[in-house]
Amino acid sequence: MRAYLAGPEVFLPNAREILDRKIAMARSYGFTPVSLGDLVVPETETRRQRGLAISAINEKLMTSADLIIANLTPFRGIAADIGTAFELGFMCARGCPAFAFSNCLDNHFERVSRLYGGEVLLGEDGRHRGPDGMALENFDMADNLMLDGGITARGGVIVTRQVAPEQLFLDLTAFEECLSFAAEQLLKQTASAQ
């Protein structure tokens, strides 16, 4: 099965090294990896055209894949990389099996609470709210409920671990655990379909 490997690793200074490690690990679990690091972007006249070309290539890569394994480690803030979230939604909309991992054990509610400096109160409506009056999701989920929900609805899991801050996007232990679970789940599904 072709596994689309989504995540913000493409932004790392050593992106090629990390992507190559993920690709090798995916192969060792029997997957044919589809990675953003594999794309070749044509020359364009403007930065916007280049961005659109990358988007089109990514969609083509996703369309060629059978499942997704997404890195939901909070990126540049309290939540998963927005591009990864789009890719996860795209693959879920296609009906593909979805799996994810995060190198952060704190759930979405805990991270948003920290953003507000802990100034979160239970409102009269029974919802937790920050000092700006905005409600917080409090569902004990790794990220936004739509990400957790999409993965769960497709039989997947989100593997979470806590790693040192300097290893946030370098430690692939949770990724490997996710690969192992995905391989096991898909093997069971294949066996039961026969």
PDB file of C-alpha atoms in Angstrom:
ATOM      1  CA  MET A   1       0.000   0.000   0.000  1.00  0.00           C
ATOM      2  CA  ARG A   2       1.118   3.515  -0.806  1.00  0.00           C
ATOM      3  CA  ALA A   3       1.456   5.557   2.395  1.00  0.00           C
ATOM      4  CA  TYR A   4       1.394   9.346   2.147  1.00  0.00           C
ATOM      5  CA  LEU A   5       3.791  10.668   4.806  1.00  0.00           C
ATOM      6  CA  ALA A   6       2.495  14.071   5.888  1.00  0.00           C
ATOM      7  CA  GLY A   7       4.159  16.468   8.282  1.00  0.00           C
ATOM      8  CA  PRO A   8       6.178  19.635   8.715  1.00  0.00           C
ATOM      9  CA  GLU A   9       9.544  17.865   8.391  1.00  0.00           C
ATOM     10  CA  VAL A  10       9.972  19.512   4.974  1.00  0.00           C
ATOM     11  CA  PHE A  11      10.734  22.758   6.827  1.00  0.00           C
ATOM     12  CA  LEU A  12      13.667  21.325   8.816  1.00  0.00           C
ATOM     13  CA  PRO A  13      17.218  22.349   7.913  1.00  0.00           C
ATOM     14  CA  ASN A  14      18.012  18.614   7.598  1.00  0.00           C
ATOM     15  CA  ALA A  15      14.716  17.786   5.875  1.00  0.00           C
ATOM     16  CA  ARG A  16      16.223  15.364   3.348  1.00  0.00           C
ATOM     17  CA  GLU A  17      17.901  13.313   6.089  1.00  0.00           C
ATOM     18  CA  ILE A  18      14.720  13.043   8.208  1.00  0.00           C
ATOM     19  CA  LEU A  19      12.509  12.321   5.182  1.00  0.00           C
ATOM     20  CA  ASP A  20      14.911   9.613   4.009  1.00  0.00           C
ATOM     21  CA  ARG A  21      14.800   8.004   7.466  1.00  0.00           C
ATOM     22  CA  LYS A  22      10.989   8.062   7.444  1.00  0.00           C
ATOM     23  CA  ILE A  23      10.910   6.628   3.910  1.00  0.00           C
ATOM     24  CA  ALA A  24      13.258   3.765   4.894  1.00  0.00           C
ATOM     25  CA  MET A  25      11.198   3.025   8.007  1.00  0.00           C
ATOM     26  CA  ALA A  26       7.946   2.990   6.026  1.00  0.00           C
ATOM     27  CA  ARG A  27       9.471   0.528   3.554  1.00  0.00           C
ATOM     28  CA  SER A  28      10.624  -1.708   6.411  1.00  0.00           C
ATOM     29  CA  TYR A  29       6.948  -2.052   7.457  1.00  0.00           C
ATOM     30  CA  GLY A  30       5.883  -3.020   3.948  1.00  0.00           C
ATOM     31  CA  PHE A  31       4.591   0.349   2.748  1.00  0.00           C
ATOM     32  CA  THR A  32       5.491   2.174  -0.447  1.00  0.00           C
ATOM     33  CA  PRO A  33       6.133   5.667   0.904  1.00  0.00           C
ATOM     34  CA  VAL A  34       4.857   8.775  -0.860  1.00  0.00           C
ATOM     35  CA  SER A  35       6.744  11.761   0.522  1.00  0.00           C
ATOM     36  CA  LEU A  36       6.690  15.487  -0.109  1.00  0.00           C
ATOM     37  CA  GLY A  37      10.448  15.318  -0.310  1.00  0.00           C
ATOM     38  CA  ASP A  38       9.984  13.379  -3.551  1.00  0.00           C
ATOM     39  CA  LEU A  39       8.404  16.241  -5.460  1.00  0.00           C
ATOM     40  CA  VAL A  40      10.192  18.146  -8.205  1.00  0.00           C
ATOM     41  CA  VAL A  41       8.774  21.634  -8.619  1.00  0.00           C
ATOM     42  CA  PRO A  42       8.881  23.148 -12.098  1.00  0.00           C
ATOM     43  CA  GLU A  43      10.344  26.619 -12.591  1.00  0.00           C
ATOM     44  CA  THR A  44       7.784  29.403 -12.257  1.00  0.00           C
ATOM     45  CA  GLU A  45       7.770  33.148 -12.846  1.00  0.00           C
ATOM     46  CA  THR A  46       6.377  34.154  -9.443  1.00  0.00           C
ATOM     47  CA  ARG A  47       6.470  32.866  -5.869  1.00  0.00           C
ATOM     48  CA  ARG A  48       2.670  32.479  -5.950  1.00  0.00           C
ATOM     49  CA  GLN A  49       2.896  30.289  -9.064  1.00  0.00           C
ATOM     50  CA  ARG A  50       5.551  28.210  -7.307  1.00  0.00           C
ATOM     51  CA  GLY A  51       3.278  27.767  -4.279  1.00  0.00           C
ATOM     52  CA  LEU A  52       0.375  26.744  -6.513  1.00  0.00           C
ATOM     53  CA  ALA A  53       2.626  24.279  -8.348  1.00  0.00           C
ATOM     54  CA  ILE A  54       3.659  22.686  -5.043  1.00  0.00           C
ATOM     55  CA  SER A  55       0.008  22.456  -3.969  1.00  0.00           C
ATOM     56  CA  ALA A  56      -0.972  20.767  -7.237  1.00  0.00           C
ATOM     57  CA  ILE A  57       1.898  18.274  -6.961  1.00  0.00           C
ATOM     58  CA  ASN A  58       0.976  17.483  -3.347  1.00  0.00           C
ATOM     59  CA  GLU A  59      -2.640  16.794  -4.343  1.00  0.00           C
ATOM     60  CA  LYS A  60      -1.439  14.518  -7.143  1.00  0.00           C
ATOM     61  CA  LEU A  61       0.781  12.644  -4.674  1.00  0.00           C
ATOM     62  CA  MET A  62      -2.117  12.289  -2.218  1.00  0.00           C
ATOM     63  CA  THR A  63      -4.402  11.005  -4.957  1.00  0.00           C
ATOM     64  CA  SER A  64      -1.814   8.309  -5.718  1.00  0.00           C
ATOM     65  CA  ALA A  65      -1.720   7.104  -2.094  1.00  0.00           C
ATOM     66  CA  ASP A  66      -3.853   4.504  -0.296  1.00  0.00           C
ATOM     67  CA  LEU A  67      -3.467   5.815   3.265  1.00  0.00           C
ATOM     68  CA  ILE A  68      -1.955   8.659   5.265  1.00  0.00           C
ATOM     69  CA  ILE A  69       0.391   8.776   8.227  1.00  0.00           C
ATOM     70  CA  ALA A  70       0.436  12.343   9.533  1.00  0.00           C
ATOM     71  CA  ASN A  71       2.777  14.075  11.967  1.00  0.00           C
ATOM     72  CA  LEU A  72       0.473  16.111  14.240  1.00  0.00           C
ATOM     73  CA  THR A  73       3.236  17.375  16.542  1.00  0.00           C
ATOM     74  CA  PRO A  74       2.329  21.020  17.296  1.00  0.00           C
ATOM     75  CA  PHE A  75       4.124  23.216  14.772  1.00  0.00           C
ATOM     76  CA  ARG A  76       4.761  26.946  15.190  1.00  0.00           C
ATOM     77  CA  GLY A  77       2.049  27.164  17.815  1.00  0.00           C
ATOM     78  CA  ILE A  78      -0.475  25.051  19.695  1.00  0.00           C
ATOM     79  CA  ALA A  79      -1.737  22.834  16.879  1.00  0.00           C
ATOM     80  CA  ALA A  80      -0.630  20.609  14.027  1.00  0.00           C
ATOM     81  CA  ASP A  81       0.872  22.118  10.888  1.00  0.00           C
ATOM     82  CA  ILE A  82      -2.014  23.557   8.866  1.00  0.00           C
ATOM     83  CA  GLY A  83      -0.771  21.969   5.635  1.00  0.00           C
ATOM     84  CA  THR A  84      -0.666  18.572   7.332  1.00  0.00           C
ATOM     85  CA  ALA A  85      -4.193  19.152   8.666  1.00  0.00           C
ATOM     86  CA  PHE A  86      -5.374  19.893   5.105  1.00  0.00           C
ATOM     87  CA  GLU A  87      -3.678  16.740   3.817  1.00  0.00           C
ATOM     88  CA  LEU A  88      -5.259  14.641   6.546  1.00  0.00           C
ATOM     89  CA  GLY A  89      -8.690  16.054   5.680  1.00  0.00           C
ATOM     90  CA  PHE A  90      -8.077  15.452   1.971  1.00  0.00           C
ATOM     91  CA  MET A  91      -7.186  11.817   2.549  1.00  0.00           C
ATOM     92  CA  CYS A  92     -10.086  11.290   4.975  1.00  0.00           C
ATOM     93  CA  ALA A  93     -12.470  12.749   2.387  1.00  0.00           C
ATOM     94  CA  ARG A  94     -11.137  10.180  -0.079  1.00  0.00           C
ATOM     95  CA  GLY A  95     -12.059   7.469   2.454  1.00  0.00           C
ATOM     96  CA  CYS A  96      -8.464   6.399   3.029  1.00  0.00           C
ATOM     97  CA  PRO A  97      -7.219   4.809   6.248  1.00  0.00           C
ATOM     98  CA  ALA A  98      -5.660   7.511   8.429  1.00  0.00           C
ATOM     99  CA  PHE A  99      -3.026   7.256  11.159  1.00  0.00           C
ATOM    100  CA  ALA A 100      -1.065   9.920  13.008  1.00  0.00           C
ATOM    101  CA  PHE A 101       1.555  10.563  15.639  1.00  0.00           C
ATOM    102  CA  SER A 102       2.653  13.439  17.827  1.00  0.00           C
ATOM    103  CA  ASN A 103       5.775  14.022  19.873  1.00  0.00           C
ATOM    104  CA  CYS A 104       3.701  15.917  22.432  1.00  0.00           C
ATOM    105  CA  LEU A 105       1.658  14.272  25.191  1.00  0.00           C
ATOM    106  CA  ASP A 106      -0.263  17.412  26.180  1.00  0.00           C
ATOM    107  CA  ASN A 107      -3.708  17.401  24.641  1.00  0.00           C
ATOM    108  CA  HIS A 108      -5.210  20.289  22.664  1.00  0.00           C
ATOM    109  CA  PHE A 109      -7.057  21.725  25.685  1.00  0.00           C
ATOM    110  CA  GLU A 110      -3.877  21.761  27.793  1.00  0.00           C
ATOM    111  CA  ARG A 111      -1.909  23.529  25.059  1.00  0.00           C
ATOM    112  CA  VAL A 112      -4.594  26.181  24.493  1.00  0.00           C
ATOM    113  CA  SER A 113      -4.893  26.703  28.263  1.00  0.00           C
ATOM    114  CA  ARG A 114      -1.130  27.340  28.387  1.00  0.00           C
ATOM    115  CA  LEU A 115      -1.505  29.844  25.542  1.00  0.00           C
ATOM    116  CA  TYR A 116      -3.954  31.752  27.759  1.00  0.00           C
ATOM    117  CA  GLY A 117      -1.547  31.565  30.701  1.00  0.00           C
ATOM    118  CA  GLY A 118      -3.948  29.249  32.509  1.00  0.00           C
ATOM    119  CA  GLU A 119      -6.656  31.930  32.558  1.00  0.00           C
ATOM    120  CA  VAL A 120      -9.413  29.582  31.477  1.00  0.00           C
ATOM    121  CA  LEU A 121     -12.766  29.658  33.226  1.00  0.00           C
ATOM    122  CA  LEU A 122     -15.839  27.497  33.015  1.00  0.00           C
ATOM    123  CA  GLY A 123     -18.575  29.691  31.531  1.00  0.00           C
ATOM    124  CA  GLU A 124     -22.244  29.715  32.473  1.00  0.00           C
ATOM    125  CA  ASP A 125     -22.896  27.679  29.334  1.00  0.00           C
ATOM    126  CA  GLY A 126     -20.685  24.855  30.650  1.00  0.00           C
ATOM    127  CA  ARG A 127     -17.876  25.539  28.185  1.00  0.00           C
ATOM    128  CA  HIS A 128     -14.339  26.507  29.084  1.00  0.00           C
ATOM    129  CA  ARG A 129     -13.450  29.984  27.850  1.00  0.00           C
ATOM    130  CA  GLY A 130     -10.302  32.034  27.636  1.00  0.00           C
ATOM    131  CA  PRO A 131     -10.021  35.681  28.730  1.00  0.00           C
ATOM    132  CA  ASP A 132     -11.091  36.713  25.210  1.00  0.00           C
ATOM    133  CA  GLY A 133     -14.401  34.882  25.680  1.00  0.00           C
ATOM    134  CA  MET A 134     -13.593  32.267  23.050  1.00  0.00           C
ATOM    135  CA  ALA A 135     -14.544  28.672  23.896  1.00  0.00           C
ATOM    136  CA  LEU A 136     -11.920  25.941  24.083  1.00  0.00           C
ATOM    137  CA  GLU A 137     -12.335  22.387  22.888  1.00  0.00           C
ATOM    138  CA  ASN A 138     -12.101  20.159  25.954  1.00  0.00           C
ATOM    139  CA  PHE A 139     -12.456  16.625  24.616  1.00  0.00           C
ATOM    140  CA  ASP A 140      -9.172  15.033  25.745  1.00  0.00           C
ATOM    141  CA  MET A 141      -7.979  14.853  22.137  1.00  0.00           C
ATOM    142  CA  ALA A 142      -4.512  15.236  20.666  1.00  0.00           C
ATOM    143  CA  ASP A 143      -5.585  18.112  18.410  1.00  0.00           C
ATOM    144  CA  ASN A 144      -8.731  19.643  16.950  1.00  0.00           C
ATOM    145  CA  LEU A 145     -11.683  17.252  17.215  1.00  0.00           C
ATOM    146  CA  MET A 146     -11.984  17.012  13.433  1.00  0.00           C
ATOM    147  CA  LEU A 147      -8.457  15.572  13.148  1.00  0.00           C
ATOM    148  CA  ASP A 148      -8.964  13.064  15.959  1.00  0.00           C
ATOM    149  CA  GLY A 149     -12.452  12.251  14.673  1.00  0.00           C
ATOM    150  CA  GLY A 150     -11.328  11.705  11.081  1.00  0.00           C
ATOM    151  CA  ILE A 151      -8.580   9.314  12.136  1.00  0.00           C
ATOM    152  CA  THR A 152     -10.787   7.377  14.560  1.00  0.00           C
ATOM    153  CA  ALA A 153     -13.624   7.070  12.013  1.00  0.00           C
ATOM    154  CA  ARG A 154     -11.200   5.379   9.617  1.00  0.00           C
ATOM    155  CA  GLY A 155      -9.909   2.847  12.151  1.00  0.00           C
ATOM    156  CA  GLY A 156      -6.682   4.674  12.855  1.00  0.00           C
ATOM    157  CA  VAL A 157      -4.971   5.925  15.987  1.00  0.00           C
ATOM    158  CA  ILE A 158      -2.857   8.856  17.078  1.00  0.00           C
ATOM    159  CA  VAL A 159       0.316   7.672  18.788  1.00  0.00           C
ATOM    160  CA  THR A 160       1.655  10.244  21.260  1.00  0.00           C
ATOM    161  CA  ARG A 161       4.950  10.492  23.076  1.00  0.00           C
ATOM    162  CA  GLN A 162       6.845  13.185  24.914  1.00  0.00           C
ATOM    163  CA  VAL A 163      10.280  14.025  23.586  1.00  0.00           C
ATOM    164  CA  ALA A 164      12.836  16.682  24.452  1.00  0.00           C
ATOM    165  CA  PRO A 165      12.053  20.055  22.820  1.00  0.00           C
ATOM    166  CA  GLU A 166      15.149  19.884  20.615  1.00  0.00           C
ATOM    167  CA  GLN A 167      13.982  16.465  19.323  1.00  0.00           C
ATOM    168  CA  LEU A 168      10.385  17.497  18.555  1.00  0.00           C
ATOM    169  CA  PHE A 169      10.669  16.854  14.804  1.00  0.00           C
ATOM    170  CA  LEU A 170      13.700  14.566  14.848  1.00  0.00           C
ATOM    171  CA  ASP A 171      12.618  11.722  17.142  1.00  0.00           C
ATOM    172  CA  LEU A 172      10.886   9.072  15.036  1.00  0.00           C
ATOM    173  CA  THR A 173       9.920   6.665  17.838  1.00  0.00           C
ATOM    174  CA  ALA A 174       6.214   7.607  17.713  1.00  0.00           C
ATOM    175  CA  PHE A 175       6.323   7.496  13.901  1.00  0.00           C
ATOM    176  CA  GLU A 176       7.656   3.937  14.017  1.00  0.00           C
ATOM    177  CA  GLU A 177       5.027   2.906  16.560  1.00  0.00           C
ATOM    178  CA  CYS A 178       2.385   4.403  14.264  1.00  0.00           C
ATOM    179  CA  LEU A 179       3.814   2.510  11.272  1.00  0.00           C
ATOM    180  CA  SER A 180       3.672  -0.722  13.242  1.00  0.00           C
ATOM    181  CA  PHE A 181       0.049  -0.149  14.234  1.00  0.00           C
ATOM    182  CA  ALA A 182      -0.944   0.827  10.676  1.00  0.00           C
ATOM    183  CA  ALA A 183       0.730  -2.277   9.216  1.00  0.00           C
ATOM    184  CA  GLU A 184      -0.993  -4.508  11.772  1.00  0.00           C
ATOM    185  CA  GLN A 185      -4.426  -2.892  11.227  1.00  0.00           C
ATOM    186  CA  LEU A 186      -4.224  -3.079   7.452  1.00  0.00           C
ATOM    187  CA  LEU A 187      -3.054  -6.692   7.572  1.00  0.00           C
ATOM    188  CA  LYS A 188      -6.092  -7.553   9.722  1.00  0.00           C
ATOM    189  CA  GLN A 189      -8.422  -5.713   7.333  1.00  0.00           C
ATOM    190  CA  THR A 190      -6.934  -7.518   4.342  1.00  0.00           C
ATOM    191  CA  ALA A 191      -7.252 -10.907   6.065  1.00  0.00           C
ATOM    192  CA  SER A 192     -10.874 -10.302   7.046  1.00  0.00           C
ATOM    193  CA  ALA A 193     -11.761  -9.153   3.509  1.00  0.00           C
ATOM    194  CA  GLN A 194     -10.536 -12.470   2.033  1.00  0.00           C
TER     195      GLN A 194
END
